[in-house]
PDB file of C-alpha atoms in Angstrom:
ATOM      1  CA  UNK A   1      -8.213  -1.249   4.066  1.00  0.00           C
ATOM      2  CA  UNK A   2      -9.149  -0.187   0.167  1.00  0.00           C
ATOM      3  CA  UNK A   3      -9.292  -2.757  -2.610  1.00  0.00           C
ATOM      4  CA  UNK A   4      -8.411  -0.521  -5.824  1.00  0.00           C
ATOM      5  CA  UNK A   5      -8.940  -1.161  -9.046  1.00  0.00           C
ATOM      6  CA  UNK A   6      -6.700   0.130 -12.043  1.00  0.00           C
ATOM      7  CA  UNK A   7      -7.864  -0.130 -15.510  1.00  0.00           C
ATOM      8  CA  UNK A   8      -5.516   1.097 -18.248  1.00  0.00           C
ATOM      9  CA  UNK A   9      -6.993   1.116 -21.905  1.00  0.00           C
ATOM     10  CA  UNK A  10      -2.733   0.729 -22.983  1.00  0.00           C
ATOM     11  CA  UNK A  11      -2.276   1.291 -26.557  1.00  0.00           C
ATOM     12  CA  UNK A  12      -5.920  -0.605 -27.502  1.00  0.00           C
ATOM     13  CA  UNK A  13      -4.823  -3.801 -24.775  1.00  0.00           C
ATOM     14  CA  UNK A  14      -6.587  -2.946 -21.559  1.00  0.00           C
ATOM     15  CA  UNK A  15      -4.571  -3.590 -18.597  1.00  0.00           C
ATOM     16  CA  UNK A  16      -6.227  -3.960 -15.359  1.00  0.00           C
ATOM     17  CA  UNK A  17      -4.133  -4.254 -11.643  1.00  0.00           C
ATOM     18  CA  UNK A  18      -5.827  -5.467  -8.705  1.00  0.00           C
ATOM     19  CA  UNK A  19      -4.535  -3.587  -5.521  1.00  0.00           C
ATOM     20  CA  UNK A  20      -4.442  -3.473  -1.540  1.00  0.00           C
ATOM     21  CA  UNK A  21      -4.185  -0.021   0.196  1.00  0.00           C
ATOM     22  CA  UNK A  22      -3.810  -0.319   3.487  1.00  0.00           C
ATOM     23  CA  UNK A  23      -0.404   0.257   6.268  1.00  0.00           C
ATOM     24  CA  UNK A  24       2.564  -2.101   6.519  1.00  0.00           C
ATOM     25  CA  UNK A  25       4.606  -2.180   9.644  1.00  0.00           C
ATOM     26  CA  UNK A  26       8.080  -0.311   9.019  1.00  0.00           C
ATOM     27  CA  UNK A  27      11.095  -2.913  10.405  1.00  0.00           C
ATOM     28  CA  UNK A  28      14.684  -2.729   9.185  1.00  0.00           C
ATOM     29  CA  UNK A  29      14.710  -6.295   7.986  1.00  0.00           C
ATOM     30  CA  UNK A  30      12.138  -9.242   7.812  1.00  0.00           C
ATOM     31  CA  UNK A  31       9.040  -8.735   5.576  1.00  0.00           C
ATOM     32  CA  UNK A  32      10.125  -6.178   3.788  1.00  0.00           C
ATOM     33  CA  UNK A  33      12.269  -6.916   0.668  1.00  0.00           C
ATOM     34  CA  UNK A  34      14.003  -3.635  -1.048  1.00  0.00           C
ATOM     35  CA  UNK A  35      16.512  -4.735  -3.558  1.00  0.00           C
ATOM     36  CA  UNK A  36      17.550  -1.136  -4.611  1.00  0.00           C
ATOM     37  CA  UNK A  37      19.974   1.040  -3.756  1.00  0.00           C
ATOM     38  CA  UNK A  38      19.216   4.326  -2.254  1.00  0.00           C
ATOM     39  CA  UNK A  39      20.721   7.801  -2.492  1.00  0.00           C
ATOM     40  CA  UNK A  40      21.103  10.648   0.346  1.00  0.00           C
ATOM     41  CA  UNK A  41      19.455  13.605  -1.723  1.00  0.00           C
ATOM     42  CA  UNK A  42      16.099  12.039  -2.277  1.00  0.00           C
ATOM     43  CA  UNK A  43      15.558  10.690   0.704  1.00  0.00           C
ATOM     44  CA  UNK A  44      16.701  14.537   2.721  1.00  0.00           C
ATOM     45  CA  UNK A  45      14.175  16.143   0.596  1.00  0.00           C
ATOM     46  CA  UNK A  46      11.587  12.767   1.383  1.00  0.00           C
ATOM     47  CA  UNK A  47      12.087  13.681   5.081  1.00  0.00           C
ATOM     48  CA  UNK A  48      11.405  17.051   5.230  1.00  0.00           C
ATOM     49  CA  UNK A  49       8.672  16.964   3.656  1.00  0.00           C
ATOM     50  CA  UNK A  50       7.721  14.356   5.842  1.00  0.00           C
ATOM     51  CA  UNK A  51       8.942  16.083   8.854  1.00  0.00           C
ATOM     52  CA  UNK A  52       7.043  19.003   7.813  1.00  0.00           C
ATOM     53  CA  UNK A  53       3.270  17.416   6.686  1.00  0.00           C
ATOM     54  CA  UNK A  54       3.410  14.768   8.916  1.00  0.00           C
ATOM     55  CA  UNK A  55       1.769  12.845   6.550  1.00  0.00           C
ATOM     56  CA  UNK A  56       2.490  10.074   4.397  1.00  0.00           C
ATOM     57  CA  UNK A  57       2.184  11.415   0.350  1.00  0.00           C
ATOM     58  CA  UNK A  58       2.746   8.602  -1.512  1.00  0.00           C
ATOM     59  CA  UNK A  59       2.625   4.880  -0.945  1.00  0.00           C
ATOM     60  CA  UNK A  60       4.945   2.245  -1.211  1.00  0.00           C
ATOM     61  CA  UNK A  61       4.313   0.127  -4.332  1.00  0.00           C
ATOM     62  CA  UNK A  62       4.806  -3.866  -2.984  1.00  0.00           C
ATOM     63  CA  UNK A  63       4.541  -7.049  -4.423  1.00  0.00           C
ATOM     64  CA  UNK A  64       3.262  -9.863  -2.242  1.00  0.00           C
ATOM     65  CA  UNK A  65       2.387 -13.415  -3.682  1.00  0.00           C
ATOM     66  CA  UNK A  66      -1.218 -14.608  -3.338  1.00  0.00           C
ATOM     67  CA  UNK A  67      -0.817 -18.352  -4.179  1.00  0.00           C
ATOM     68  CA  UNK A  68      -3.778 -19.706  -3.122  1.00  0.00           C
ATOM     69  CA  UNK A  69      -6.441 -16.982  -4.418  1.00  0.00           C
ATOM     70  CA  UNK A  70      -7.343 -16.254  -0.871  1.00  0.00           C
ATOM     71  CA  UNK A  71      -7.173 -12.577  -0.963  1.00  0.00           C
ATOM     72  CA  UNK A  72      -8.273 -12.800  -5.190  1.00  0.00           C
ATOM     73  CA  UNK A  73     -11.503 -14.101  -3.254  1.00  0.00           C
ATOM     74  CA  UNK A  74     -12.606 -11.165  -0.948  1.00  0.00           C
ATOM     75  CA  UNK A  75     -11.609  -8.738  -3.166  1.00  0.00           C
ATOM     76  CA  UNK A  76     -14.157 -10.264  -5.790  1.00  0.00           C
ATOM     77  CA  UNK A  77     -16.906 -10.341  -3.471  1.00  0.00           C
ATOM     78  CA  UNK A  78     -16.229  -6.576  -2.854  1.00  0.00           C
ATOM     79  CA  UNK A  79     -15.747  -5.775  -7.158  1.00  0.00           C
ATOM     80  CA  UNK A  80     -19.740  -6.722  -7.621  1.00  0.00           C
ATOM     81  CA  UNK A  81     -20.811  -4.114  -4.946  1.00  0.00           C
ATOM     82  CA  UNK A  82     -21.125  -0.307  -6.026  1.00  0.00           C
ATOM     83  CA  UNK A  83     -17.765   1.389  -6.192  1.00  0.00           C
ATOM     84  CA  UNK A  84     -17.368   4.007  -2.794  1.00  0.00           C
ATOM     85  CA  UNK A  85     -15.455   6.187  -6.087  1.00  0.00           C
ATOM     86  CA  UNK A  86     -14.622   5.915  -9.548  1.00  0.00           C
ATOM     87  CA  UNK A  87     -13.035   8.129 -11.505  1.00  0.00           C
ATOM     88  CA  UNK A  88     -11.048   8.092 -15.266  1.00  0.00           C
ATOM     89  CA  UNK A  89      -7.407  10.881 -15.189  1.00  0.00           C
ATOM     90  CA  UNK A  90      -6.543  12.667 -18.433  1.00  0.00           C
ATOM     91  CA  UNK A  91      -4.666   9.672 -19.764  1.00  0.00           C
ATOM     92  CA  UNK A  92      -7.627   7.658 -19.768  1.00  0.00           C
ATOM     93  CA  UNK A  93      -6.693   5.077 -16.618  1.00  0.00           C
ATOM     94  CA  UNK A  94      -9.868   4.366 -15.040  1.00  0.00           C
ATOM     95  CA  UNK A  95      -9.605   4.150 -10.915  1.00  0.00           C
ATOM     96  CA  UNK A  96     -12.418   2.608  -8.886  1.00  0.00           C
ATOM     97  CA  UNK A  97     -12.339   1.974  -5.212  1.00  0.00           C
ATOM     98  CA  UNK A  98     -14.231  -0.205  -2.500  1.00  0.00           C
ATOM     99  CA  UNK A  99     -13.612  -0.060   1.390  1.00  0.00           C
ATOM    100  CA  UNK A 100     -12.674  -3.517   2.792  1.00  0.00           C
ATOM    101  CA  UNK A 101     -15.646  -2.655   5.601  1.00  0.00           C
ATOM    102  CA  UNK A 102     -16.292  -6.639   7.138  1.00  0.00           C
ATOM    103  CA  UNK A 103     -14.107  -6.763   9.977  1.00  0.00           C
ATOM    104  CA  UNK A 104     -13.798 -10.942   9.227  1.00  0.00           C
ATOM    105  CA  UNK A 105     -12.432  -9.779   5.490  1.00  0.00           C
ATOM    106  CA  UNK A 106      -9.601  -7.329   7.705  1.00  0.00           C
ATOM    107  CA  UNK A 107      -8.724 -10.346   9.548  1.00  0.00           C
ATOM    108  CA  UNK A 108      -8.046 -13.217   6.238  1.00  0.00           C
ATOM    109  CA  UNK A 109      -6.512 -10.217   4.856  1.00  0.00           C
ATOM    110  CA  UNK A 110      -3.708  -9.817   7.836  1.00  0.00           C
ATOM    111  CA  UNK A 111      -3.997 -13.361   8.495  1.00  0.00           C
ATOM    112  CA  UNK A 112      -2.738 -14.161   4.879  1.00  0.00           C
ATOM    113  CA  UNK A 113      -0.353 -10.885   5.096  1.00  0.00           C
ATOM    114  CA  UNK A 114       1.066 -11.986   8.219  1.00  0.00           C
ATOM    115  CA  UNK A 115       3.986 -14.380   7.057  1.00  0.00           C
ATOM    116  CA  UNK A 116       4.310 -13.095   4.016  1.00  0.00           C
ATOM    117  CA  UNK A 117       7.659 -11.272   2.358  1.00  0.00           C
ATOM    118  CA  UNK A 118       6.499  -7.950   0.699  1.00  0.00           C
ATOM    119  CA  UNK A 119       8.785  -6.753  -2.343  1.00  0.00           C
ATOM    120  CA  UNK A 120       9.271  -3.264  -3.119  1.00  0.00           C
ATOM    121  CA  UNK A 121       8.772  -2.414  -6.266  1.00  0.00           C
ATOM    122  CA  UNK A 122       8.449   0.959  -6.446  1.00  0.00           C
ATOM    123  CA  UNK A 123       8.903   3.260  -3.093  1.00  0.00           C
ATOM    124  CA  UNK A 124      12.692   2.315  -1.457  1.00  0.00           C
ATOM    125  CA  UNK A 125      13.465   6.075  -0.746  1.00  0.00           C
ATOM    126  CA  UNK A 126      10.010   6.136   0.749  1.00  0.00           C
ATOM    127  CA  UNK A 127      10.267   3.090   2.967  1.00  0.00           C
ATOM    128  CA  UNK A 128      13.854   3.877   4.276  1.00  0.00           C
ATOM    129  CA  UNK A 129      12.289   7.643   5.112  1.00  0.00           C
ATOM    130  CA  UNK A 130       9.483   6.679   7.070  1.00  0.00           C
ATOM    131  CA  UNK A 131      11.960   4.510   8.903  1.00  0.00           C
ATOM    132  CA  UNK A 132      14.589   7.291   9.853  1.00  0.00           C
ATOM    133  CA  UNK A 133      11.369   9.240  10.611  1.00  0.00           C
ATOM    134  CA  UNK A 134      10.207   6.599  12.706  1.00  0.00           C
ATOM    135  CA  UNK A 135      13.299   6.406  14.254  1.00  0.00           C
ATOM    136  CA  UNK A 136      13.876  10.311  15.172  1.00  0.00           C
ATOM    137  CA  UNK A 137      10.034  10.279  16.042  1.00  0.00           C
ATOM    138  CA  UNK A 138      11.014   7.685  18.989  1.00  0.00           C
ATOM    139  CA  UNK A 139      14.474   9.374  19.730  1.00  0.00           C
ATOM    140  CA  UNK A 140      12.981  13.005  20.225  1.00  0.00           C
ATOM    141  CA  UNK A 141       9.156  12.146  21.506  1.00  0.00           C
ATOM    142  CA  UNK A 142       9.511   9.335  23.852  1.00  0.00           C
ATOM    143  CA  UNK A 143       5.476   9.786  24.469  1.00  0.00           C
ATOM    144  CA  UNK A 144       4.775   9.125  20.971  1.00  0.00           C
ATOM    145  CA  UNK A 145       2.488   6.044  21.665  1.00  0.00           C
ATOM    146  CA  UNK A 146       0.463   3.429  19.265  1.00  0.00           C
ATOM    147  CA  UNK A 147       1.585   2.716  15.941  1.00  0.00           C
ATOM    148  CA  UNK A 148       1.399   6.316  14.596  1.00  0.00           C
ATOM    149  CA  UNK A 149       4.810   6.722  13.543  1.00  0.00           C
ATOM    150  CA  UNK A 150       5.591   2.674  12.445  1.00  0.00           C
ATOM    151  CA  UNK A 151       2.975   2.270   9.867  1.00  0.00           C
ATOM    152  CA  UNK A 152       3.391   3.755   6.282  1.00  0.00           C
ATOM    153  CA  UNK A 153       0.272   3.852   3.492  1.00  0.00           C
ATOM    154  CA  UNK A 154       1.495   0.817   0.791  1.00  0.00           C
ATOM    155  CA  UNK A 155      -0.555  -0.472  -2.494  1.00  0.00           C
ATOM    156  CA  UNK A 156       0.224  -3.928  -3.224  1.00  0.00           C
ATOM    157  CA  UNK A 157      -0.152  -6.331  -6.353  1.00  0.00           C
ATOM    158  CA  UNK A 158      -0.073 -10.091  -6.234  1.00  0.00           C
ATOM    159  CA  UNK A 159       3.232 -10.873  -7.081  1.00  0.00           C
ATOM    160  CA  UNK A 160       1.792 -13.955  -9.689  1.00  0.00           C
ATOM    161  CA  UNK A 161      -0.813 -11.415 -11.035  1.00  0.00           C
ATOM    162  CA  UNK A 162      -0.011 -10.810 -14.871  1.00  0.00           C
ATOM    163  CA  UNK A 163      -1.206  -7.309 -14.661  1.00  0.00           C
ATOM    164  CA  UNK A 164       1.760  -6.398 -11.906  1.00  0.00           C
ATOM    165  CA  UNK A 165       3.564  -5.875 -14.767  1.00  0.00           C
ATOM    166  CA  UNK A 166       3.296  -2.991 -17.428  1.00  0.00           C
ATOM    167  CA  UNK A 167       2.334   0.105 -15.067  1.00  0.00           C
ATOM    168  CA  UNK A 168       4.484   2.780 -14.326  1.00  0.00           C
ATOM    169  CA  UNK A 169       4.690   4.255 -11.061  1.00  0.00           C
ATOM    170  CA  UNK A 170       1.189   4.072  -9.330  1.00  0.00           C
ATOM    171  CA  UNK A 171      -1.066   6.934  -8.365  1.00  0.00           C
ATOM    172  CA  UNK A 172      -3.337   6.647  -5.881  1.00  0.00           C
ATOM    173  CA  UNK A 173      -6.282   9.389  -4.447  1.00  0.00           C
ATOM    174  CA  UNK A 174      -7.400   9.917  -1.622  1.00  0.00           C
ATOM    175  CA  UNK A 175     -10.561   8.258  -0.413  1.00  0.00           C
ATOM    176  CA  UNK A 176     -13.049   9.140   1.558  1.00  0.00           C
ATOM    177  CA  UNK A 177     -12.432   7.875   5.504  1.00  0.00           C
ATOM    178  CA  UNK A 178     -15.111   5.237   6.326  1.00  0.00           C
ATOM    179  CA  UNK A 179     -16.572   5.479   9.871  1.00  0.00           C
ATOM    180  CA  UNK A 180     -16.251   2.179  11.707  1.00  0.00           C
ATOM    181  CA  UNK A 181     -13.662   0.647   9.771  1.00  0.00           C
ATOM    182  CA  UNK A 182     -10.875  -1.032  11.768  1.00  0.00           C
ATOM    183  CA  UNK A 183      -7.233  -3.046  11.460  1.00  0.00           C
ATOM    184  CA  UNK A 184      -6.960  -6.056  12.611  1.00  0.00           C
ATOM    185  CA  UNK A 185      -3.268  -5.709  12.820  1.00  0.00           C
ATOM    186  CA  UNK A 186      -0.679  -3.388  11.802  1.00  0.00           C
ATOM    187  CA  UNK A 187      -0.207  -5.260   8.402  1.00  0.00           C
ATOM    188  CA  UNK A 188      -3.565  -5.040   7.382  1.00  0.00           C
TER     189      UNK A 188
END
């Protein structure tokens, strides 16, 4: 799990989004919440190039709620450490990152995750192809164990968060892997 920080200076009114990059467990209904239509073409392209890295390009972009501060709360205690990166793009948006390392921190997180609806925001063609990949992963490799093929990369946003509003489609980069870091669950 990655807290990540998003600081856009916006026309002169700085913007900041608080964010959660971690996996989400891919199911056909329950947690999830898409609420857009999707179309054929983007999602046959989506799985090939799935099909043919393997690997999970982009995340999801959900919006869970946060109404008690409880996750607000670790992720502060994590903002006053050292960032593991930081880095500002060419459009001056300012990304900093910190690895969610305390085991105890992985479990609040999930534990506050756990019951929780997520709502795509950004990321529907995504979702529904890493299900169908999911699904032919089962159907044609029967020893595919673990969670491998049901867990897709997702930032999230508190849903009551002021700043989940006014981005565009989120970037993310890649961040270093962090030896000894675990999940707690497969919503972590």
């Amino acid at each position: 799990l990655y807290e990540h920080e998003i600081r856009d200076p916006h026309d002169g009114k700085p913007l900041k989004r608080l964010a959660l990059i971690g996996t989400l467990k891919l199911e056909r209904s329950g947690t999830v919440v898409p609420h857009e239509h999707t179309f054929a073409g983007p999602k046959k392209d989506r799985l090939s190039l799935l099909e043919k890295t393997r690997t999970s390009l982009s995340p999801i972009f959900g919006l869970y709620p946060d109404p008690g501060k409880r996750l607000s709360q670790i992720f502060d205690s994590y903002r006053r450490r050292p960032a593991l990166l930081s880095a500002t793009d060419d459009e001056g948006v300012t990304h900093r990152g910190w690895a969610i390392e305390k085991v105890e921190d992985q479990k609040r997180i999930h534990e506050v995750l756990v019951s929780e609806k997520i709502l795509i925001a950004d990321g529907h063609h995504r979702y529904e192809t890493a299900l169908e990949y999911q699904r032919r992963m089962r159907e044609t490799s029967p020893t595919v164990q673990g969670e491998a093929p049901s867990v897709r990369a997702e930032l999230r946003t508190p849903r009551d968060s002021p700043s989940s509003a006014g981005f565009g489609k989120p970037q993310v980069s890649r961040t270093p892997a962090v030896p000894g870091l675990q999940s707690p669950g497969a919503r972590s």
